Amino acid sequence: MDITAVNALNYEDFVSIFGNVVEKCPIITAAVWSRRPFVTLNALEAAISEFIDDLPESGKEGILRCHPDLAGRDLQSGTLTRESREEQARAGMDALSSGEASRMSRLNEEYKTRFGFPFVICARMNDKANILRQLTERCGNERAVERERGIEEVKKICRLRLQGLVLCDAPNKL
Amino acid sequence: MDITAVNALNYEDFVSIFGNVVEKCPIITAAVWSRRPFVTLNALEAAISEFIDDLPESGKEGILRCHPDLAGRDLQSGTLTRESREEQARAGMDALSSGEASRMSRLNEEYKTRFGFPFVICARMNDKANILRQLTERCGNERAVERERGIEEVKKICRLRLQGLVLCDAPNKL
């Protein structure tokens, strides 16, 4: 699908295809449909980023709170979105040793208690060891720093999901 | 559940319970958790309304685009959210005559083509005849009028969903 095809989608198909590029926030995709046509895939991605940046701090925290824990109860109960399931599996979150699992669980709880939103990281750009290390380190940050850091990770996840949906068969057109 | 119990919820349980008071927009519920404690249920509802009002116009259109058509393909394919299914059934949308169904379908398409978002109305406050009449009339409005009108209806739906979730066993506490 090239950007011309993306621009030709009605809002229902657009939201159906791109509605989860920001996890469980189809409103964001649905909102940026108003800004079509997009010159490139990067322009679509930029419109999503701008929408997120213009949200109040509570809205950014709301986005983070729509994300599941890494190796958390949604993974265990099979209720992750398809995208999250694939991303967490790729980073080895579905194959932790019992020691790693209990450490991850303890750190996730510590992080959520401290900040009031979950630890968000682009799993596809990190391996298991790196995720555990960053989770440990980021627990020590300030809340405002973590809110912005989490949103940066949301944007990385979004970029990779978009790229996965819009095949770059003609990169110069995207 | 009284408002004290609501205020004691962690964000995960809060979003799990209230995440669909605005259809498919858990980010809104997740965002207003930042504003707890709420003095009353009305204060929670007001926080949601304020969050919606502060969104750019594209964001309001995004909310509308997360709503299913009345008597549309989600109802037919069984993919409505539980809340929408119950509300549409109560208004008789699952028991239209073939003539009513084709008229509804035609008007829904006309509305979406004209405005770029679906016709939204609080089904629980309207019966079948009233819904068809308003859909017909509202097709003739200006886009900006319909965007605001649709958002008013979203807030009515939200209020009834909230009231359904927080039982008013002690109204003075809510």
CSV table of C-alpha atoms in Angstrom, one decimal:
chain,number,residue,atom,x,y,z
A,1,MET,CA,0.0,0.0,0.0
A,2,ASP,CA,1.6,3.3,-1.0
A,3,ILE,CA,0.7,6.7,0.4
A,4,THR,CA,-1.7,7.4,-2.5
A,5,ALA,CA,-3.7,4.3,-1.5
A,6,VAL,CA,-3.6,5.4,2.2
A,7,ASN,CA,-5.0,8.8,1.2
A,8,ALA,CA,-7.8,7.2,-0.7
A,9,LEU,CA,-9.1,5.3,2.4
A,10,ASN,CA,-12.4,6.4,3.9
A,11,TYR,CA,-12.2,7.0,7.7
A,12,GLU,CA,-13.6,3.6,8.6
A,13,ASP,CA,-10.9,1.7,6.6
A,14,PHE,CA,-8.2,4.1,7.7
A,15,VAL,CA,-9.1,3.5,11.4
A,16,SER,CA,-9.5,-0.2,10.8
A,17,ILE,CA,-6.0,-0.5,9.4
A,18,PHE,CA,-4.1,2.1,11.4
A,19,GLY,CA,-6.2,2.3,14.6
A,20,ASN,CA,-3.7,0.6,16.8
A,21,VAL,CA,-0.4,2.3,15.7
A,22,VAL,CA,-0.8,4.0,19.1
A,23,GLU,CA,-1.8,1.2,21.4
A,24,LYS,CA,-5.6,1.2,22.2
A,25,CYS,CA,-5.8,4.9,21.0
A,26,PRO,CA,-7.8,4.7,17.8
A,27,ILE,CA,-9.0,8.3,18.5
A,28,ILE,CA,-5.5,9.5,17.5
A,29,THR,CA,-5.6,7.8,14.1
A,30,ALA,CA,-9.2,8.8,13.6
A,31,ALA,CA,-8.3,12.4,14.4
A,32,VAL,CA,-5.4,12.7,11.9
A,33,TRP,CA,-7.6,11.4,9.1
A,34,SER,CA,-8.8,15.0,9.1
A,35,ARG,CA,-5.4,16.1,8.0
A,36,ARG,CA,-5.1,13.9,4.9
A,37,PRO,CA,-3.8,13.9,2.2
A,38,PHE,CA,-0.4,13.0,3.5
A,39,VAL,CA,2.5,13.6,1.1
A,40,THR,CA,4.5,10.8,2.6
A,41,LEU,CA,4.3,8.1,5.3
A,42,ASN,CA,6.6,10.4,7.3
A,43,ALA,CA,3.9,13.1,7.1
A,44,LEU,CA,1.3,10.8,8.5
A,45,GLU,CA,3.7,9.9,11.3
A,46,ALA,CA,4.4,13.6,11.9
A,47,ALA,CA,0.7,14.3,12.1
A,48,ILE,CA,0.3,11.6,14.8
A,49,SER,CA,3.3,13.0,16.7
A,50,GLU,CA,1.9,16.5,16.6
A,51,PHE,CA,-1.5,15.4,17.8
A,52,ILE,CA,0.2,13.7,20.8
A,53,ASP,CA,2.4,16.7,21.5
A,54,ASP,CA,-0.6,19.0,21.7
A,55,LEU,CA,-2.3,16.9,24.3
A,56,PRO,CA,-2.3,18.1,27.9
A,57,GLU,CA,0.0,16.2,30.3
A,58,SER,CA,-3.0,14.2,31.5
A,59,GLY,CA,-3.6,13.1,27.9
A,60,LYS,CA,0.0,11.9,27.5
A,61,GLU,CA,-0.3,10.0,30.8
A,62,GLY,CA,-3.6,8.6,29.4
A,63,ILE,CA,-1.8,7.2,26.4
A,64,LEU,CA,0.8,5.6,28.6
A,65,ARG,CA,-2.0,4.1,30.8
A,66,CYS,CA,-3.5,2.4,27.7
A,67,HIS,CA,-0.3,0.3,27.3
A,68,PRO,CA,0.0,-3.1,28.9
A,69,ASP,CA,2.8,-4.1,31.2
A,70,LEU,CA,5.8,-5.9,29.6
A,71,ALA,CA,5.5,-9.6,30.6
A,72,GLY,CA,2.4,-8.6,32.6
A,73,ARG,CA,-1.1,-10.0,33.2
A,74,ASP,CA,-2.3,-9.3,29.6
A,75,LEU,CA,0.5,-11.4,28.2
A,76,GLN,CA,-0.2,-14.2,30.7
A,77,SER,CA,-4.0,-14.1,30.1
A,78,GLY,CA,-3.7,-13.8,26.3
A,79,THR,CA,-5.4,-10.4,26.2
A,80,LEU,CA,-2.7,-8.4,24.6
A,81,THR,CA,-3.4,-6.8,21.2
A,82,ARG,CA,-1.9,-8.6,18.3
A,83,GLU,CA,0.7,-5.9,17.9
A,84,SER,CA,1.8,-6.0,21.5
A,85,ARG,CA,1.9,-9.8,21.6
A,86,GLU,CA,4.2,-9.9,18.6
A,87,GLU,CA,6.5,-7.2,19.9
A,88,GLN,CA,6.7,-8.6,23.4
A,89,ALA,CA,7.4,-12.1,22.0
A,90,ARG,CA,10.2,-10.7,19.8
A,91,ALA,CA,11.9,-9.2,22.8
A,92,GLY,CA,11.6,-12.5,24.7
A,93,MET,CA,9.0,-11.3,27.2
A,94,ASP,CA,7.0,-14.6,26.8
A,95,ALA,CA,10.0,-16.7,27.6
A,96,LEU,CA,11.4,-15.3,30.9
A,97,SER,CA,13.0,-17.5,33.5
A,98,SER,CA,11.1,-17.5,36.8
A,99,GLY,CA,13.7,-15.3,38.3
A,100,GLU,CA,13.5,-12.8,35.4
A,101,ALA,CA,9.7,-12.9,35.5
A,102,SER,CA,9.5,-12.1,39.2
A,103,ARG,CA,12.1,-9.4,38.9
A,104,MET,CA,10.1,-7.8,36.0
A,105,SER,CA,6.9,-8.1,37.9
A,106,ARG,CA,8.4,-6.4,41.0
A,107,LEU,CA,10.0,-3.6,38.9
A,108,ASN,CA,6.8,-3.0,36.9
A,109,GLU,CA,4.8,-2.6,40.2
A,110,GLU,CA,7.5,-0.3,41.6
A,111,TYR,CA,7.4,1.8,38.5
A,112,LYS,CA,3.6,2.0,38.4
A,113,THR,CA,3.3,2.9,42.1
A,114,ARG,CA,5.9,5.6,41.7
A,115,PHE,CA,4.6,7.2,38.5
A,116,GLY,CA,0.9,6.3,38.1
A,117,PHE,CA,1.5,4.9,34.6
A,118,PRO,CA,3.3,1.8,33.2
A,119,PHE,CA,6.8,1.5,32.0
A,120,VAL,CA,6.7,1.9,28.2
A,121,ILE,CA,9.6,0.9,25.9
A,122,CYS,CA,9.8,0.0,22.3
A,123,ALA,CA,10.3,-3.7,22.8
A,124,ARG,CA,11.3,-4.3,19.1
A,125,MET,CA,14.4,-2.0,19.6
A,126,ASN,CA,15.5,-3.7,22.8
A,127,ASP,CA,16.4,-7.2,24.0
A,128,LYS,CA,15.4,-8.7,27.4
A,129,ALA,CA,18.6,-7.7,29.2
A,130,ASN,CA,18.3,-4.1,28.0
A,131,ILE,CA,14.7,-3.9,28.9
A,132,LEU,CA,15.4,-5.1,32.5
A,133,ARG,CA,18.3,-2.7,32.8
A,134,GLN,CA,16.3,0.3,31.5
A,135,LEU,CA,13.3,-0.5,33.7
A,136,THR,CA,15.6,-0.6,36.7
A,137,GLU,CA,17.3,2.7,35.8
A,138,ARG,CA,14.1,4.6,34.8
A,139,CYS,CA,12.5,3.8,38.2
A,140,GLY,CA,14.8,6.4,39.6
A,141,ASN,CA,13.8,9.2,37.3
A,142,GLU,CA,11.5,12.1,37.9
A,143,ARG,CA,7.8,11.7,36.9
A,144,ALA,CA,7.9,14.5,34.3
A,145,VAL,CA,11.0,13.0,32.7
A,146,GLU,CA,9.4,9.5,32.6
A,147,ARG,CA,6.2,10.9,31.0
A,148,GLU,CA,8.2,12.4,28.2
A,149,ARG,CA,10.4,9.4,27.9
A,150,GLY,CA,7.4,7.1,27.7
A,151,ILE,CA,5.9,9.2,25.0
A,152,GLU,CA,9.1,9.1,23.0
A,153,GLU,CA,8.9,5.3,23.2
A,154,VAL,CA,5.2,5.4,22.1
A,155,LYS,CA,6.4,7.3,19.0
A,156,LYS,CA,9.0,4.7,18.2
A,157,ILE,CA,6.5,1.9,18.5
A,158,CYS,CA,4.1,3.9,16.3
A,159,ARG,CA,6.8,4.4,13.6
A,160,LEU,CA,7.6,0.7,13.4
A,161,ARG,CA,3.9,-0.3,13.4
A,162,LEU,CA,3.2,2.2,10.6
A,163,GLN,CA,6.2,1.0,8.6
A,164,GLY,CA,4.9,-2.6,9.0
A,165,LEU,CA,1.5,-1.6,7.6
A,166,VAL,CA,2.7,0.5,4.7
A,167,LEU,CA,5.0,-1.7,2.7
A,168,CYS,CA,7.9,0.4,1.3
A,169,ASP,CA,7.8,-1.1,-2.3
A,170,ALA,CA,8.6,2.4,-3.6
A,171,PRO,CA,10.5,4.2,-0.8
A,172,ASN,CA,10.8,7.4,-2.8
A,173,LYS,CA,7.0,7.7,-2.8
A,174,LEU,CA,6.8,7.4,1.0
B,1,MET,CA,-19.7,1.5,44.1
B,2,ASP,CA,-19.6,5.0,45.6
B,3,ILE,CA,-17.3,7.8,44.7
B,4,THR,CA,-14.9,6.9,47.5
B,5,ALA,CA,-14.5,3.5,46.0
B,6,VAL,CA,-14.0,5.0,42.6
B,7,ASN,CA,-11.2,7.3,43.9
B,8,ALA,CA,-9.5,4.3,45.5
B,9,LEU,CA,-9.1,2.5,42.2
B,10,ASN,CA,-5.6,2.2,40.7
B,11,TYR,CA,-5.4,3.3,37.1
B,12,GLU,CA,-5.7,-0.2,35.7
B,13,ASP,CA,-8.9,-1.0,37.5
B,14,PHE,CA,-10.3,2.5,36.8
B,15,VAL,CA,-9.6,2.1,33.0
B,16,SER,CA,-10.9,-1.5,33.1
B,17,ILE,CA,-14.2,-0.4,34.6
B,18,PHE,CA,-14.7,3.1,33.0
B,19,GLY,CA,-12.6,2.8,29.8
B,20,ASN,CA,-15.5,2.7,27.4
B,21,VAL,CA,-17.7,5.4,28.8
B,22,VAL,CA,-16.6,7.3,25.7
B,23,GLU,CA,-16.8,4.6,23.0
B,24,LYS,CA,-13.5,3.1,22.1
B,25,CYS,CA,-11.6,6.0,23.7
B,26,PRO,CA,-10.0,4.6,26.9
B,27,ILE,CA,-7.4,7.3,26.6
B,28,ILE,CA,-9.9,9.8,27.9
B,29,THR,CA,-10.8,7.8,31.0
B,30,ALA,CA,-7.1,7.0,31.5
B,31,ALA,CA,-6.3,10.8,31.3
B,32,VAL,CA,-8.8,11.9,33.8
B,33,TRP,CA,-7.5,9.4,36.4
B,34,SER,CA,-4.8,12.1,36.8
B,35,ARG,CA,-7.4,14.4,38.2
B,36,ARG,CA,-8.7,12.2,41.0
B,37,PRO,CA,-10.0,12.4,43.7
B,38,PHE,CA,-13.4,13.3,42.4
B,39,VAL,CA,-15.8,14.9,44.9
B,40,THR,CA,-18.8,13.4,43.2
B,41,LEU,CA,-19.8,11.4,40.1
B,42,ASN,CA,-20.7,14.6,38.5
B,43,ALA,CA,-17.1,15.8,39.0
B,44,LEU,CA,-15.8,12.8,37.2
B,45,GLU,CA,-18.2,13.4,34.4
B,46,ALA,CA,-17.2,17.1,34.2
B,47,ALA,CA,-13.5,16.1,34.0
B,48,ILE,CA,-14.3,13.9,31.0
B,49,SER,CA,-16.3,16.7,29.4
B,50,GLU,CA,-13.5,19.2,29.9
B,51,PHE,CA,-10.9,16.9,28.5
B,52,ILE,CA,-13.1,16.5,25.4
B,53,ASP,CA,-13.8,20.2,25.1
B,54,ASP,CA,-10.0,21.0,25.2
B,55,LEU,CA,-9.3,18.7,22.2
B,56,PRO,CA,-8.7,20.3,18.9
B,57,GLU,CA,-11.5,19.9,16.3
B,58,SER,CA,-9.7,17.0,14.7
B,59,GLY,CA,-9.7,15.3,18.1
B,60,LYS,CA,-13.4,15.8,18.5
B,61,GLU,CA,-13.9,14.3,15.0
B,62,GLY,CA,-11.7,11.5,16.0
B,63,ILE,CA,-14.0,10.7,18.9
B,64,LEU,CA,-17.0,10.6,16.6
B,65,ARG,CA,-15.1,8.3,14.1
B,66,CYS,CA,-14.6,5.8,16.9
B,67,HIS,CA,-18.4,5.3,17.1
B,68,PRO,CA,-20.2,2.6,15.1
B,69,ASP,CA,-23.0,3.4,12.7
B,70,LEU,CA,-26.5,2.8,14.1
B,71,ALA,CA,-27.9,-0.4,12.7
B,72,GLY,CA,-24.6,-0.7,10.7
B,73,ARG,CA,-22.1,-3.4,9.9
B,74,ASP,CA,-20.8,-3.8,13.4
B,75,LEU,CA,-24.3,-4.6,14.7
B,76,GLN,CA,-24.8,-7.0,11.8
B,77,SER,CA,-21.4,-8.7,12.3
B,78,GLY,CA,-21.7,-8.9,16.1
B,79,THR,CA,-18.6,-6.7,16.6
B,80,LEU,CA,-20.3,-3.8,18.6
B,81,THR,CA,-18.9,-3.1,22.1
B,82,ARG,CA,-21.2,-4.5,24.8
B,83,GLU,CA,-22.4,-1.0,25.7
B,84,SER,CA,-23.3,-0.1,22.1
B,85,ARG,CA,-25.0,-3.4,21.5
B,86,GLU,CA,-27.3,-2.9,24.5
B,87,GLU,CA,-28.0,0.7,23.6
B,88,GLN,CA,-28.8,0.0,20.0
B,89,ALA,CA,-31.0,-3.0,21.0
B,90,ARG,CA,-32.9,-0.8,23.4
B,91,ALA,CA,-33.7,1.7,20.7
B,92,GLY,CA,-34.9,-1.1,18.4
B,93,MET,CA,-31.9,-0.9,16.0
B,94,ASP,CA,-31.6,-4.7,15.9
B,95,ALA,CA,-35.2,-5.1,14.8
B,96,LEU,CA,-35.7,-2.8,11.9
B,97,SER,CA,-38.0,-3.7,9.0
B,98,SER,CA,-36.2,-4.2,5.7
B,99,GLY,CA,-37.5,-0.8,4.6
B,100,GLU,CA,-36.3,0.9,7.8
B,101,ALA,CA,-32.9,-0.8,7.5
B,102,SER,CA,-32.3,0.3,4.0
B,103,ARG,CA,-33.4,3.8,4.8
B,104,MET,CA,-31.1,3.9,7.8
B,105,SER,CA,-28.2,2.5,5.7
B,106,ARG,CA,-28.7,5.1,2.9
B,107,LEU,CA,-28.9,8.0,5.4
B,108,ASN,CA,-25.9,6.8,7.3
B,109,GLU,CA,-23.9,6.7,4.1
B,110,GLU,CA,-25.2,10.2,3.1
B,111,TYR,CA,-24.2,11.6,6.5
B,112,LYS,CA,-20.7,10.1,6.5
B,113,THR,CA,-20.0,11.2,2.9
B,114,ARG,CA,-21.1,14.7,3.8
B,115,PHE,CA,-19.3,15.1,7.1
B,116,GLY,CA,-16.5,12.6,7.3
B,117,PHE,CA,-17.7,11.1,10.6
B,118,PRO,CA,-20.7,9.0,11.6
B,119,PHE,CA,-24.1,10.2,12.9
B,120,VAL,CA,-23.9,9.9,16.7
B,121,ILE,CA,-27.0,10.1,18.9
B,122,CYS,CA,-27.7,8.9,22.4
B,123,ALA,CA,-29.8,5.9,21.4
B,124,ARG,CA,-31.1,5.3,25.0
B,125,MET,CA,-32.8,8.7,24.9
B,126,ASN,CA,-34.5,8.2,21.5
B,127,ASP,CA,-36.7,5.7,19.9
B,128,LYS,CA,-36.5,4.3,16.4
B,129,ALA,CA,-38.8,6.9,14.8
B,130,ASN,CA,-37.0,9.8,16.5
B,131,ILE,CA,-33.6,8.5,15.4
B,132,LEU,CA,-34.7,8.2,11.8
B,133,ARG,CA,-36.2,11.7,11.9
B,134,GLN,CA,-33.1,13.3,13.5
B,135,LEU,CA,-30.8,11.5,11.1
B,136,THR,CA,-32.7,12.9,8.2
B,137,GLU,CA,-32.8,16.4,9.6
B,138,ARG,CA,-29.2,16.5,10.7
B,139,CYS,CA,-27.9,15.5,7.2
B,140,GLY,CA,-28.9,19.1,6.2
B,141,ASN,CA,-26.7,20.8,8.9
B,142,GLU,CA,-23.3,22.4,8.5
B,143,ARG,CA,-20.3,20.3,9.4
B,144,ALA,CA,-19.2,22.4,12.4
B,145,VAL,CA,-22.7,22.3,13.8
B,146,GLU,CA,-22.8,18.5,13.4
B,147,ARG,CA,-19.4,18.1,15.0
B,148,GLU,CA,-20.5,19.9,18.1
B,149,ARG,CA,-23.9,18.2,18.1
B,150,GLY,CA,-22.3,14.8,17.8
B,151,ILE,CA,-20.0,15.7,20.8
B,152,GLU,CA,-23.1,16.7,22.8
B,153,GLU,CA,-24.5,13.3,22.2
B,154,VAL,CA,-21.2,11.6,23.1
B,155,LYS,CA,-21.5,13.4,26.5
B,156,LYS,CA,-25.1,12.2,27.0
B,157,ILE,CA,-24.0,8.6,26.2
B,158,CYS,CA,-21.1,9.0,28.6
B,159,ARG,CA,-23.3,10.2,31.4
B,160,LEU,CA,-25.7,7.3,31.1
B,161,ARG,CA,-22.8,4.8,31.0
B,162,LEU,CA,-21.2,6.3,34.1
B,163,GLN,CA,-24.5,6.3,36.0
B,164,GLY,CA,-24.9,2.6,35.0
B,165,LEU,CA,-21.5,1.8,36.4
B,166,VAL,CA,-21.7,3.7,39.6
B,167,LEU,CA,-24.8,2.6,41.4
B,168,CYS,CA,-26.4,5.5,43.2
B,169,ASP,CA,-27.1,3.6,46.5
B,170,ALA,CA,-26.2,6.8,48.4
B,171,PRO,CA,-26.9,9.6,46.0
B,172,ASN,CA,-25.8,12.3,48.4
B,173,LYS,CA,-22.3,10.8,48.3
B,174,LEU,CA,-22.2,11.0,44.5
